[in-house]
PDB file of C-alpha atoms in Angstrom:
ATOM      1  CA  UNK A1300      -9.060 -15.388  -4.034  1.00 83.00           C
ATOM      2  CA  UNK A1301      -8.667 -11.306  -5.180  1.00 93.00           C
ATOM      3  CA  UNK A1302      -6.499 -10.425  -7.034  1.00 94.00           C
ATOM      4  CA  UNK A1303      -4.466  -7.091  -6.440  1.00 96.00           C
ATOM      5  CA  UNK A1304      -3.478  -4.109  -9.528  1.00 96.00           C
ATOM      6  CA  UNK A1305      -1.029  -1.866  -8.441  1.00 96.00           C
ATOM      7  CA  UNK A1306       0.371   1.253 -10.411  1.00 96.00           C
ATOM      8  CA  UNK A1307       1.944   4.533  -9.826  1.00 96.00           C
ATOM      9  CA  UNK A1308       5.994   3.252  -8.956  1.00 97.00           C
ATOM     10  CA  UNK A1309       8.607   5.343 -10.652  1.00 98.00           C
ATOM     11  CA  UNK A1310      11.897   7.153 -10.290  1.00 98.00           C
ATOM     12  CA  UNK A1311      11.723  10.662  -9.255  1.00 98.00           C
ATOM     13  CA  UNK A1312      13.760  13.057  -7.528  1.00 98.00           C
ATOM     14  CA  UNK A1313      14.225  14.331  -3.733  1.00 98.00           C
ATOM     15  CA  UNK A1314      11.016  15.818  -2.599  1.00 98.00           C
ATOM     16  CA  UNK A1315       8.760  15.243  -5.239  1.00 98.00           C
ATOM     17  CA  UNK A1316       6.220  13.167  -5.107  1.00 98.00           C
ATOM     18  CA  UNK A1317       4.177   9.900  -6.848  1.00 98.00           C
ATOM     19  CA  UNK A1318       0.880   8.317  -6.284  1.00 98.00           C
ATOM     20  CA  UNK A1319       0.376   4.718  -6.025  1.00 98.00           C
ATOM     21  CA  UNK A1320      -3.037   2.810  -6.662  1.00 98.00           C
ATOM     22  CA  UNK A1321      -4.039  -0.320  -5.690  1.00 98.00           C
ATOM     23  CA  UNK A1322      -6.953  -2.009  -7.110  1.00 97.00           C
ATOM     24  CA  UNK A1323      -8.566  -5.449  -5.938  1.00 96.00           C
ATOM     25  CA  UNK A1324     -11.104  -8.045  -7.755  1.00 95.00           C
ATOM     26  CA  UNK A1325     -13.173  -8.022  -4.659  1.00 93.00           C
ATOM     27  CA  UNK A1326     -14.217  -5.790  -2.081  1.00 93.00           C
ATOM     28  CA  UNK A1327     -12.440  -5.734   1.244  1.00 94.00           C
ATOM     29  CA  UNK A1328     -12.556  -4.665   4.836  1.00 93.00           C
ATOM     30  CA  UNK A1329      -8.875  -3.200   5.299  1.00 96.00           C
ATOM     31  CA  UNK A1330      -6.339  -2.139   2.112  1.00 96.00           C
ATOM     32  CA  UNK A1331      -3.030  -0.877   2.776  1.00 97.00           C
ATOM     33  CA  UNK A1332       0.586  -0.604   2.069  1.00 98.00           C
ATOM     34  CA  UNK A1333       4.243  -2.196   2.844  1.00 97.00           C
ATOM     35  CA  UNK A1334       7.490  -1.604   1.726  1.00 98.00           C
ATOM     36  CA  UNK A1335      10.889  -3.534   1.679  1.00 98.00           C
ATOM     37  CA  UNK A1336      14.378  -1.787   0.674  1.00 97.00           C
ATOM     38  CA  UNK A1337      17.231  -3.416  -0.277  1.00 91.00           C
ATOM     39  CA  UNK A1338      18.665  -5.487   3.113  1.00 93.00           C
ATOM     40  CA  UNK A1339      15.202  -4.490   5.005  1.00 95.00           C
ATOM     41  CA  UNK A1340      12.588  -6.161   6.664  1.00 96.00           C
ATOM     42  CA  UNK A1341       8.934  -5.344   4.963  1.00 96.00           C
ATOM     43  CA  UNK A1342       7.404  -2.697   6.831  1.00 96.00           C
ATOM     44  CA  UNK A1343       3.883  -1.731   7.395  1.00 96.00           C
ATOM     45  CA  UNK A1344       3.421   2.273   5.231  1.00 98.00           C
ATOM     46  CA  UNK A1345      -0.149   2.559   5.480  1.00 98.00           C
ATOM     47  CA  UNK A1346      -3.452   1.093   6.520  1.00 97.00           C
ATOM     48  CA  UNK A1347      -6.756   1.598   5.932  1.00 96.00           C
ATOM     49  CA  UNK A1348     -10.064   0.000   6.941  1.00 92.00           C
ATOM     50  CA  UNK A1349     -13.517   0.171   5.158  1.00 86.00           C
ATOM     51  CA  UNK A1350     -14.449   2.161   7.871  1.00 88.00           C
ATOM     52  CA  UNK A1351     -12.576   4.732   7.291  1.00 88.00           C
ATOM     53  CA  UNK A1352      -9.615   4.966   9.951  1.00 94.00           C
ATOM     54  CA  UNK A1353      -6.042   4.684   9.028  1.00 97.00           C
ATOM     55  CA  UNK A1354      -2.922   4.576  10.329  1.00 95.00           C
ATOM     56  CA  UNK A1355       1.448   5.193   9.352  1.00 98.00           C
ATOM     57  CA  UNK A1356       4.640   4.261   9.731  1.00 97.00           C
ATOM     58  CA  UNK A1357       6.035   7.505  11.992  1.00 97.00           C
ATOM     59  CA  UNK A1358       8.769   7.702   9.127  1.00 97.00           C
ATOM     60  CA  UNK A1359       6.072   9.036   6.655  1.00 98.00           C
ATOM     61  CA  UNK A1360       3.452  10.863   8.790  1.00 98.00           C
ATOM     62  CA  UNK A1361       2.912  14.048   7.424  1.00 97.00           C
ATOM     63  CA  UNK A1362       4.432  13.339   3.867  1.00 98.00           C
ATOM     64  CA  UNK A1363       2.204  10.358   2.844  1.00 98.00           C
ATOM     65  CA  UNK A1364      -1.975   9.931   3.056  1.00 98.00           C
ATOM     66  CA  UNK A1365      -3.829   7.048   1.970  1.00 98.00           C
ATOM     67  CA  UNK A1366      -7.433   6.719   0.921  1.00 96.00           C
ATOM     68  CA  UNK A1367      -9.883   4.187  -0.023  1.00 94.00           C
ATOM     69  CA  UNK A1368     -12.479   4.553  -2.522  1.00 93.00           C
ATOM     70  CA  UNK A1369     -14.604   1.627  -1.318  1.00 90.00           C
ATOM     71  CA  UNK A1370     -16.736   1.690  -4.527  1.00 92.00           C
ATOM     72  CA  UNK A1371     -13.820   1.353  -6.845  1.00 95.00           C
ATOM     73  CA  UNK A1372     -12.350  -1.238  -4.286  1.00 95.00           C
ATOM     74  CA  UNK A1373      -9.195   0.735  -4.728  1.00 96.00           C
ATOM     75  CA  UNK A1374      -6.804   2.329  -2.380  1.00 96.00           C
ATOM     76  CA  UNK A1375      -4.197   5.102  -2.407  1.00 97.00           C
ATOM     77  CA  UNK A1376      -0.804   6.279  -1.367  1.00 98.00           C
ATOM     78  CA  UNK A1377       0.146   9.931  -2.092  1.00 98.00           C
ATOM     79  CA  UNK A1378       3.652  10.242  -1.647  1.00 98.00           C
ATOM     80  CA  UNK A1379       5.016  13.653  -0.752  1.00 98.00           C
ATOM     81  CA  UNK A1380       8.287  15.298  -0.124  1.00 98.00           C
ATOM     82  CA  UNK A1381      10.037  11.840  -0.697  1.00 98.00           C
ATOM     83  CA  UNK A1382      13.351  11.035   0.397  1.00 98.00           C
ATOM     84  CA  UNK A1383      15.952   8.612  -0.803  1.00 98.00           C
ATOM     85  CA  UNK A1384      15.207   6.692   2.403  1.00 97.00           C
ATOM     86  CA  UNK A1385      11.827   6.197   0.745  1.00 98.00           C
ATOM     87  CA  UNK A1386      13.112   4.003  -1.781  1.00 98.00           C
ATOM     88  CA  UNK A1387      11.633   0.420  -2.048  1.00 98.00           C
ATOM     89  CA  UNK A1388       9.720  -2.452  -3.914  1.00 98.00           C
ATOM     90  CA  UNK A1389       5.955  -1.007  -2.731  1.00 98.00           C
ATOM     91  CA  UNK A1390       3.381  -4.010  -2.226  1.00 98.00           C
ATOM     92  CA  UNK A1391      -0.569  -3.709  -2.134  1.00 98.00           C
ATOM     93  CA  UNK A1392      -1.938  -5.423   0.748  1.00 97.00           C
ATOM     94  CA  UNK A1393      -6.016  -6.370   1.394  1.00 97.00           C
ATOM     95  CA  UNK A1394      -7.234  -8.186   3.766  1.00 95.00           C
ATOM     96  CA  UNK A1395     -10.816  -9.727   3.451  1.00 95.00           C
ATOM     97  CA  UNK A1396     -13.471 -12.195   3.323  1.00 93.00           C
ATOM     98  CA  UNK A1397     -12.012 -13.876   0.074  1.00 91.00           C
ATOM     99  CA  UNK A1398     -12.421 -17.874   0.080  1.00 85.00           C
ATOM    100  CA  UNK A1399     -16.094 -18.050   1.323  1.00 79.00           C
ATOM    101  CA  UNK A1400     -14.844 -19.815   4.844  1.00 78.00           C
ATOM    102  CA  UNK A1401     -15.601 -17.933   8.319  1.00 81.00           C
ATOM    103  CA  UNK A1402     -11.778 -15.907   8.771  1.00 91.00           C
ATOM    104  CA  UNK A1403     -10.270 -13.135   6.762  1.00 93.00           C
ATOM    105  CA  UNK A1404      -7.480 -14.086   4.374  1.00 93.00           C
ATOM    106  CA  UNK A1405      -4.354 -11.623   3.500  1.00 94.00           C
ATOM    107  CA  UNK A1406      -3.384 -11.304  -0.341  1.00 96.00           C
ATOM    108  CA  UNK A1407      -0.128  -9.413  -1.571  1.00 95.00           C
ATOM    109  CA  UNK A1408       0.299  -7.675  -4.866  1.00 96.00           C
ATOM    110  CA  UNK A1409       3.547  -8.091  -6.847  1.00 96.00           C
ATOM    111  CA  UNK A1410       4.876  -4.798  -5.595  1.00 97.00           C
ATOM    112  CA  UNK A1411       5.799  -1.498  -7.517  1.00 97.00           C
ATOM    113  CA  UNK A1412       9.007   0.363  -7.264  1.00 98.00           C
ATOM    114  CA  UNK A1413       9.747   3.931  -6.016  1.00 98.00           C
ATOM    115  CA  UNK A1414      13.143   5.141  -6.493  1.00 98.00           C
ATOM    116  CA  UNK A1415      14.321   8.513  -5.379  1.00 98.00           C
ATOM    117  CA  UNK A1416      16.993   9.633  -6.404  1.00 97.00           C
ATOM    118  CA  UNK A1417      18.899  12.682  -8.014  1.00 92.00           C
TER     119      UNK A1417
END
């Protein structure tokens, strides 16, 4: 199993902005991050591979990039120009070669909060 770190959740206010990390026990091949508000359905934020390539939700392109430092086995989510809309329980996602068998296996962290708000 890996287990998943994640820091950076906090209040702040309309258009300012917050920086999540995410770090995992073991090494991966794709890190990323979901959301779920109040009443929602989780929804995918951002994804990364090892590789390099990512990919967002349309409702933050442009205000959010995510990054991978493979070495540290960490991923991040800088948060720009945030909006109340924003506002959710932010989980950690990995997905990787975890249990020693032949597929991939997805882990969750416990999830940070972001609150915007004035």
């Amino acid at each position: 199993q890996v287990q998943l770190v994640e820091s950076g959740g906090g209040l702040v206010q309309p258009g300012g902005s917050l920086r999540l990390s995410c770090t995992a026990s073991k090494r991966s091949i794709a890190m990323g991050w979901y959301r779920q508000a109040p009443g929602k359905q989780r929804e995918l934020v951002a994804l990364a591979t090892s590789g390099g390539s990512t990919n967002y939700a349309e409702s933050v392109k442009g205000r959010f990039t995510i990054s991978r430092d493979n070495a540290l086995n960490t991923v991040y989510l800088q948060m720009d120009d945030l909006k109340p809309e924003d506002t959710a329980v932010y989980y950690c996602t990995v997905r990787g070669y975890f249990t020693h068998g032949s597929n991939w296996d997805d882990y969750w962290g416990q999830g940070t909060q972001v609150t915007v708000s004035s």
